Amino acid sequence: MRGAGWLLWGTCLVPLFLLSKGYATVGVSPFYVMDVVAVFALLATLHMWGPQVFAERRLRWFRAVAVGLAVMTGQAVYRGVAAGYPDAFKGVILGFYPLLGWFAATWVLTRPVEEAVRLRWVLYVPTIGVGAELVLGSPLPAAARGLYLAIAGAFSVQMRHLGNRRLLLWTLAGAALMTAIASKRGPLLAVVAAMAATALASRSSRRRTARLPVLSWSLATLGVIAVLGFSLSGESVSDMPVVGGLAARVSHSQDPNSEAGANVELRMGMWQEALRVVREEPFLGAGAGRPIDVIGHGEHLNAPRAGPHNSFIGYIYYLGWPAGIAMALLVVATLRRTWRARHHLVAASWFGATVGVAVTACTNVAFETTYIGLPSWLVLACAYALVGVPRGQEADDGSPPTAATSRRVPKGRSVAGTGRPQHTSSAVPAGS
């Protein structure tokens, strides 16, 4: 059953990273094949994590927030259905995915770290997914691709510090391909933020500065020379290979008549409207499925069923201020816990992956939609649990301590989920 659990999780995540929305929305809303597979993975391993689900201290506050979000989601969905909002029942994702994250993290904490290490090949799948969608000619959900590559990028920086750059170069190639296909600012920012945060956090000692150059200086120099050479050729910036469309989009961000400028104005308008509407029900929210109607330049720029395109504001809008604040504090707590344990490379990677998720959540529905929500909540839950640092304790060597565990392990081995890995720490993608 242990192997069946890993197989089911692979069946859930690998097609998701390959096909993104095309796989995540297979089924009848809000019940999707991806979610059914995830539930079966948890049921198959229930005898392992079930006894610990309420006893695991490292997940105490995450558990409280997850249960609270589930309760608030129940009333929001009921009110949304009663009001006749479009796709109101789909709002169950707001409370369902936090529960899945809680259960999955509890199960991962019961497993030896070597089991997760065997799945490190999954981190190569997001780049393959970018290429597959290019070949198939299907629409590229840039936000989802950016999130997947951000997660892989965070762990690729960690592996680079251990002398293995293959995943790093592979992920950077995927990011370049994604940028060439879909010239979006947000997804690329998520990838860069995740990798930069990991590089900053994974310094080997407090006395040394962060290793800022993720790639070798020679490769970075070649890139600068290439950009300068193209600029001096007199060609238009939009014709520049790979980054031309992105550069043009950034340069037009201040033009309200361009798509780039309109998107900025649209998001600001949606956020303001969401916060205005929630004043009517500050503790219960507007209800699941309630659309936000924003008009700009005389046209309805927002899709009729779209949310606020910001997960932090989205939880406030749908569920109320208490739920939104709790969710935001959970992200902050995860970043704090992983940062305190940053001297362990696996903790630095979880910190970077969480940064990538948070950046995506600021401009997209990262926590409340199918193809982005599940991996986001898995990253948040596993990062919160695996490298938790007990408050007020310090290790003898001055490095941050790790969460206590009741299991004894051989010398030289790491305790699964403590964030204290040794030679196998380079690939613990359990939540990715």
XYZ file of C-alpha atoms in Angstrom:
432
model
C 0.000 0.000 0.000
C 2.954 2.307 0.571
C 4.043 1.925 -3.042
C 0.448 2.335 -4.190
C 0.272 5.675 -2.401
C 3.345 7.034 -4.190
C 2.047 5.632 -7.491
C -1.299 7.388 -7.054
C 0.369 10.686 -6.175
C 2.515 10.322 -9.285
C -0.633 9.646 -11.303
C -2.074 12.859 -9.885
C 0.910 15.202 -10.311
C 2.760 13.979 -13.404
C -0.192 14.439 -15.816
C -0.923 17.760 -14.105
C 2.611 19.031 -14.795
C 2.406 17.695 -18.350
C -1.073 18.815 -19.390
C -1.936 21.431 -16.756
C -5.519 22.633 -17.117
C -6.267 20.003 -19.761
C -5.897 17.267 -17.140
C -6.978 19.165 -14.041
C -10.449 19.935 -15.417
C -11.286 16.396 -16.563
C -14.492 15.453 -14.783
C -17.659 17.173 -13.671
C -17.157 20.427 -11.750
C -16.217 20.497 -8.935
C -15.269 16.804 -8.900
C -12.225 16.202 -11.077
C -10.211 13.084 -11.852
C -7.096 14.712 -10.404
C -8.788 15.259 -7.042
C -10.244 11.744 -7.029
C -6.777 10.267 -7.568
C -5.382 12.415 -4.731
C -8.145 11.227 -2.395
C -7.483 7.585 -3.321
C -3.768 8.141 -2.625
C -4.648 9.308 0.876
C -7.140 6.499 1.445
C -4.570 3.917 0.357
C -2.186 5.163 3.033
C -4.760 6.003 5.696
C -3.398 3.432 8.144
C -0.028 5.259 8.065
C -1.066 8.874 8.541
C -4.526 8.477 10.090
C -3.344 7.902 13.677
C -1.134 11.000 13.458
C -3.561 13.368 11.766
C -4.573 15.104 15.010
C -1.484 14.207 17.042
C 1.260 15.650 14.810
C 2.452 18.766 16.616
C 4.324 20.180 13.633
C 1.010 20.647 11.834
C -0.947 21.998 14.792
C -1.530 25.532 13.488
C -1.797 24.452 9.864
C -4.482 21.994 10.966
C -6.393 24.744 12.757
C -6.328 27.031 9.702
C -7.307 24.196 7.345
C -10.313 23.237 9.458
C -11.300 26.886 9.820
C -11.133 27.463 6.068
C -13.228 24.339 5.483
C -15.926 25.580 7.878
C -15.972 29.044 6.342
C -16.083 27.533 2.862
C -19.158 25.498 3.782
C -21.196 28.569 4.627
C -19.817 30.503 1.638
C -20.803 27.744 -0.805
C -24.263 27.457 0.758
C -24.832 31.205 0.436
C -23.437 31.250 -3.089
C -25.740 28.441 -4.238
C -28.733 30.103 -2.562
C -27.924 33.378 -4.316
C -27.579 31.681 -7.698
C -23.980 32.725 -8.296
C -22.295 31.021 -11.286
C -20.179 27.984 -10.352
C -20.787 28.591 -6.651
C -20.330 24.906 -5.834
C -16.874 25.041 -7.346
C -15.945 27.113 -4.311
C -15.515 23.910 -2.288
C -11.906 24.015 -3.528
C -11.305 26.915 -1.109
C -11.704 24.574 1.861
C -11.032 21.179 0.267
C -7.445 21.744 -0.875
C -6.217 22.953 2.549
C -7.543 19.686 4.008
C -5.782 17.667 1.311
C -2.568 19.540 2.100
C -2.922 18.792 5.805
C -3.513 15.063 5.221
C -0.742 14.755 2.629
C 1.807 16.512 4.857
C 0.870 14.236 7.770
C 1.482 11.187 5.576
C 4.820 12.519 4.292
C 5.977 13.029 7.882
C 5.539 9.288 8.505
C 7.746 8.235 5.581
C 11.544 7.893 5.360
C 13.149 10.640 3.315
C 14.582 8.089 0.865
C 11.089 7.330 -0.447
C 10.570 10.918 -1.582
C 14.092 11.131 -3.009
C 13.242 8.389 -5.484
C 10.627 10.702 -7.003
C 13.098 13.495 -7.830
C 12.557 12.815 -11.531
C 9.124 14.451 -11.159
C 10.917 17.813 -11.009
C 11.910 17.382 -14.655
C 8.278 17.033 -15.758
C 7.239 20.762 -15.747
C 9.742 21.566 -18.507
C 8.572 18.555 -20.510
C 5.028 19.886 -20.088
C 5.989 23.222 -21.634
C 7.437 21.426 -24.637
C 4.443 19.078 -24.890
C 1.972 21.944 -25.005
C 4.101 23.656 -27.639
C 4.040 20.527 -29.811
C 0.335 19.889 -29.245
C -0.506 23.519 -29.958
C -2.818 23.754 -26.957
C -3.296 27.034 -25.050
C -0.516 27.582 -22.543
C -1.742 28.476 -19.008
C 1.257 30.663 -18.291
C 0.476 31.155 -14.598
C 0.337 27.408 -13.985
C 3.502 26.758 -15.967
C 5.276 29.494 -14.058
C 4.226 27.947 -10.757
C 5.374 24.452 -11.740
C 8.718 25.736 -12.986
C 9.132 27.863 -9.844
C 8.782 24.757 -7.667
C 11.235 22.802 -9.813
C 13.576 25.796 -9.951
C 13.746 26.066 -6.174
C 14.947 22.483 -5.858
C 17.249 22.813 -8.877
C 19.205 25.559 -7.097
C 19.594 23.251 -4.110
C 20.889 20.445 -6.339
C 23.289 22.878 -7.978
C 24.818 23.581 -4.570
C 25.498 19.847 -4.304
C 27.308 19.823 -7.636
C 24.464 18.686 -9.922
C 23.344 21.370 -12.377
C 21.285 19.238 -14.740
C 17.916 20.096 -13.226
C 18.883 23.779 -13.006
C 19.812 24.020 -16.682
C 16.758 21.959 -17.642
C 14.418 24.215 -15.664
C 15.999 27.391 -17.040
C 15.486 26.010 -20.550
C 11.815 25.440 -19.675
C 11.504 28.990 -18.354
C 13.071 30.386 -21.533
C 10.703 28.316 -23.675
C 7.713 29.436 -21.606
C 8.786 33.074 -22.009
C 9.173 32.663 -25.761
C 5.695 31.112 -26.096
C 3.747 33.285 -23.652
C 5.264 36.701 -22.958
C 3.822 37.108 -19.463
C 5.513 38.985 -16.644
C 3.992 37.232 -13.634
C 4.967 33.604 -14.396
C 8.575 34.506 -15.148
C 8.699 36.631 -11.993
C 7.560 33.614 -9.952
C 10.355 31.461 -11.390
C 13.008 34.130 -10.820
C 11.743 34.883 -7.306
C 11.731 31.209 -6.297
C 15.246 30.565 -7.556
C 16.644 33.815 -6.162
C 15.043 33.155 -2.759
C 16.527 29.663 -2.672
C 19.965 30.957 -3.670
C 19.759 33.606 -0.951
C 18.625 31.168 1.726
C 20.996 28.334 0.852
C 24.229 30.041 1.850
C 26.424 27.560 3.636
C 27.181 29.701 6.716
C 26.097 32.952 8.295
C 29.560 34.415 7.766
C 29.424 34.007 3.999
C 27.441 36.097 1.598
C 24.743 34.514 -0.514
C 25.793 32.797 -3.697
C 24.035 35.141 -6.057
C 25.244 33.734 -9.385
C 23.060 30.676 -9.833
C 24.750 29.891 -13.150
C 28.441 30.072 -13.927
C 29.874 33.511 -14.666
C 30.803 32.431 -18.172
C 27.200 31.616 -19.108
C 25.928 34.856 -17.570
C 28.580 36.832 -19.450
C 27.569 35.216 -22.732
C 23.972 36.215 -22.084
C 24.907 39.848 -21.446
C 27.039 39.952 -24.580
C 24.181 38.502 -26.634
C 21.712 41.119 -25.366
C 24.135 43.995 -25.951
C 24.985 42.726 -29.413
C 21.328 42.553 -30.404
C 20.658 46.026 -28.987
C 23.516 47.546 -30.956
C 22.294 45.915 -34.169
C 19.428 48.409 -34.372
C 16.686 45.757 -34.397
C 13.423 46.282 -32.539
C 13.375 44.967 -28.987
C 10.248 42.949 -29.792
C 12.275 40.955 -32.342
C 14.760 39.759 -29.750
C 14.732 35.945 -29.482
C 12.994 34.397 -26.459
C 12.594 37.589 -24.401
C 11.478 39.957 -27.175
C 7.775 39.675 -26.447
C 8.355 40.001 -22.715
C 10.526 43.089 -23.160
C 7.896 44.700 -25.380
C 5.175 43.862 -22.852
C 7.137 45.449 -20.024
C 7.858 48.557 -22.077
C 4.128 48.981 -22.800
C 3.021 48.488 -19.191
C 2.329 52.199 -18.787
C 0.194 52.384 -21.917
C -3.482 51.994 -20.848
C -4.465 51.089 -24.410
C -2.155 48.057 -24.525
C -2.951 44.608 -23.182
C -0.128 44.883 -20.647
C -1.371 48.209 -19.302
C -5.013 47.111 -19.358
C -4.210 44.022 -17.310
C -2.573 46.124 -14.616
C -5.564 48.461 -14.479
C -7.959 45.527 -14.543
C -6.374 43.796 -11.584
C -6.258 46.972 -9.530
C -9.915 47.557 -10.319
C -10.884 44.003 -9.339
C -9.001 44.204 -6.043
C -10.634 47.507 -5.136
C -14.070 46.200 -6.078
C -13.575 42.981 -4.097
C -12.557 44.863 -0.949
C -15.468 47.249 -1.391
C -18.033 44.447 -1.746
C -16.737 42.496 1.239
C -17.518 45.452 3.519
C -21.139 44.302 3.371
C -20.219 40.989 5.043
C -16.743 41.431 6.547
C -16.895 38.227 8.630
C -18.629 35.888 6.171
C -17.501 37.247 2.814
C -19.423 37.752 -0.405
C -20.154 34.062 -0.869
C -18.586 31.496 -3.185
C -18.958 32.130 -6.890
C -19.936 35.784 -6.688
C -18.486 37.426 -9.838
C -16.649 40.731 -9.909
C -17.829 43.068 -12.634
C -15.187 45.639 -13.555
C -15.549 47.996 -16.504
C -12.567 49.658 -18.143
C -12.292 51.737 -21.296
C -16.016 51.295 -21.856
C -15.805 47.520 -22.111
C -16.124 44.611 -19.721
C -12.498 43.523 -19.505
C -13.099 40.919 -16.833
C -14.633 37.538 -17.628
C -18.111 37.200 -16.090
C -17.050 34.358 -13.780
C -13.543 35.518 -12.937
C -12.350 36.092 -9.398
C -10.106 38.898 -8.120
C -6.909 37.308 -9.511
C -5.234 37.531 -6.117
C -5.589 34.571 -3.766
C -5.063 36.622 -0.607
C -7.822 39.034 -1.598
C -9.821 36.108 -2.988
C -10.097 34.386 0.388
C -11.125 37.685 1.954
C -13.672 38.291 -0.795
C -15.311 34.865 -0.756
C -14.905 33.837 2.913
C -14.433 37.089 4.851
C -11.609 38.910 6.586
C -10.929 36.296 9.323
C -10.373 33.549 6.747
C -8.261 35.780 4.519
C -6.062 36.949 7.396
C -5.606 33.372 8.649
C -4.568 32.208 5.193
C -2.088 35.089 4.769
C -0.590 34.461 8.228
C -0.166 30.784 7.325
C 1.949 31.756 4.317
C 3.999 34.153 6.464
C 4.492 31.458 9.122
C 5.673 28.986 6.484
C 8.201 31.463 5.124
C 9.423 32.204 8.648
C 9.811 28.515 9.585
C 11.676 27.619 6.411
C 13.879 30.717 6.645
C 14.902 29.869 10.216
C 15.940 26.394 9.036
C 17.632 27.734 5.892
C 21.077 26.322 6.697
C 19.708 22.937 5.688
C 19.541 22.928 1.909
C 16.168 21.229 1.791
C 14.721 24.000 3.964
C 16.140 26.619 1.596
C 14.389 24.914 -1.307
C 11.062 24.803 0.502
C 11.525 28.484 1.311
C 12.108 29.270 -2.367
C 9.167 27.128 -3.497
C 6.892 28.907 -1.017
C 8.103 32.279 -2.307
C 7.219 31.168 -5.839
C 3.736 30.143 -4.720
C 3.230 33.438 -2.855
C 4.337 35.513 -5.864
C 1.911 33.607 -8.087
C -0.857 34.112 -5.535
C -0.426 37.886 -5.678
C -1.600 38.155 -9.298
C -3.455 34.887 -9.957
C -5.903 32.459 -8.394
C -3.067 30.313 -7.073
C -4.907 28.756 -4.123
C -8.478 28.481 -5.330
C -8.469 26.878 -8.752
C -7.814 23.318 -9.866
C -4.598 23.286 -11.849
C -2.753 25.728 -9.551
C -4.475 25.215 -6.216
C -3.508 21.619 -5.441
C 0.277 21.963 -5.967
C 0.217 25.309 -4.134
C -1.409 23.843 -1.064
C 0.829 20.760 -1.160
C 3.921 22.978 -1.219
C 2.614 25.146 1.603
C 1.625 22.173 3.798
C 4.814 20.172 3.284
C 7.057 23.222 3.668
C 5.270 24.115 6.903
C 5.675 20.607 8.314
C 8.966 19.307 6.988
C 11.256 22.053 8.234
C 9.390 23.408 11.226
C 11.629 24.974 13.870
C 10.476 24.884 17.501
C 10.315 28.356 18.978
C 12.925 29.357 21.544
C 15.327 26.480 20.870
C 18.788 26.674 19.362
C 21.144 23.916 18.351
C 24.532 23.572 20.015
C 26.363 24.482 16.815
C 24.426 27.701 16.415
C 22.391 26.475 13.462
C 18.609 26.422 13.619
C 17.256 23.269 15.264
C 14.734 20.982 13.627
C 11.390 19.756 14.818
C 11.475 16.977 17.314
C 10.559 13.461 16.317
C 9.819 10.318 18.247
C 11.506 8.021 15.749
C 15.111 6.899 16.096
C 17.250 6.781 12.992
C 20.741 5.448 12.290
C 23.675 7.790 12.543
C 24.283 9.720 9.325
C 20.679 9.368 8.209
C 18.090 12.117 8.231
C 14.742 11.996 9.936
C 11.985 12.266 7.372
C 10.367 15.629 7.508
C 12.744 17.321 9.932
C 14.540 19.442 7.395
C 17.874 17.967 8.485
C 18.923 15.965 5.444
C 22.378 14.688 4.686
C 23.544 13.241 1.350
C 20.005 12.664 0.099
C 18.734 16.149 0.791
C 19.003 17.381 -2.758
C 15.690 16.017 -3.938
C 12.830 15.978 -1.528
C 10.020 17.043 -3.852
C 7.240 15.571 -1.753
C 5.085 18.622 -1.978
C 5.998 19.595 -5.482
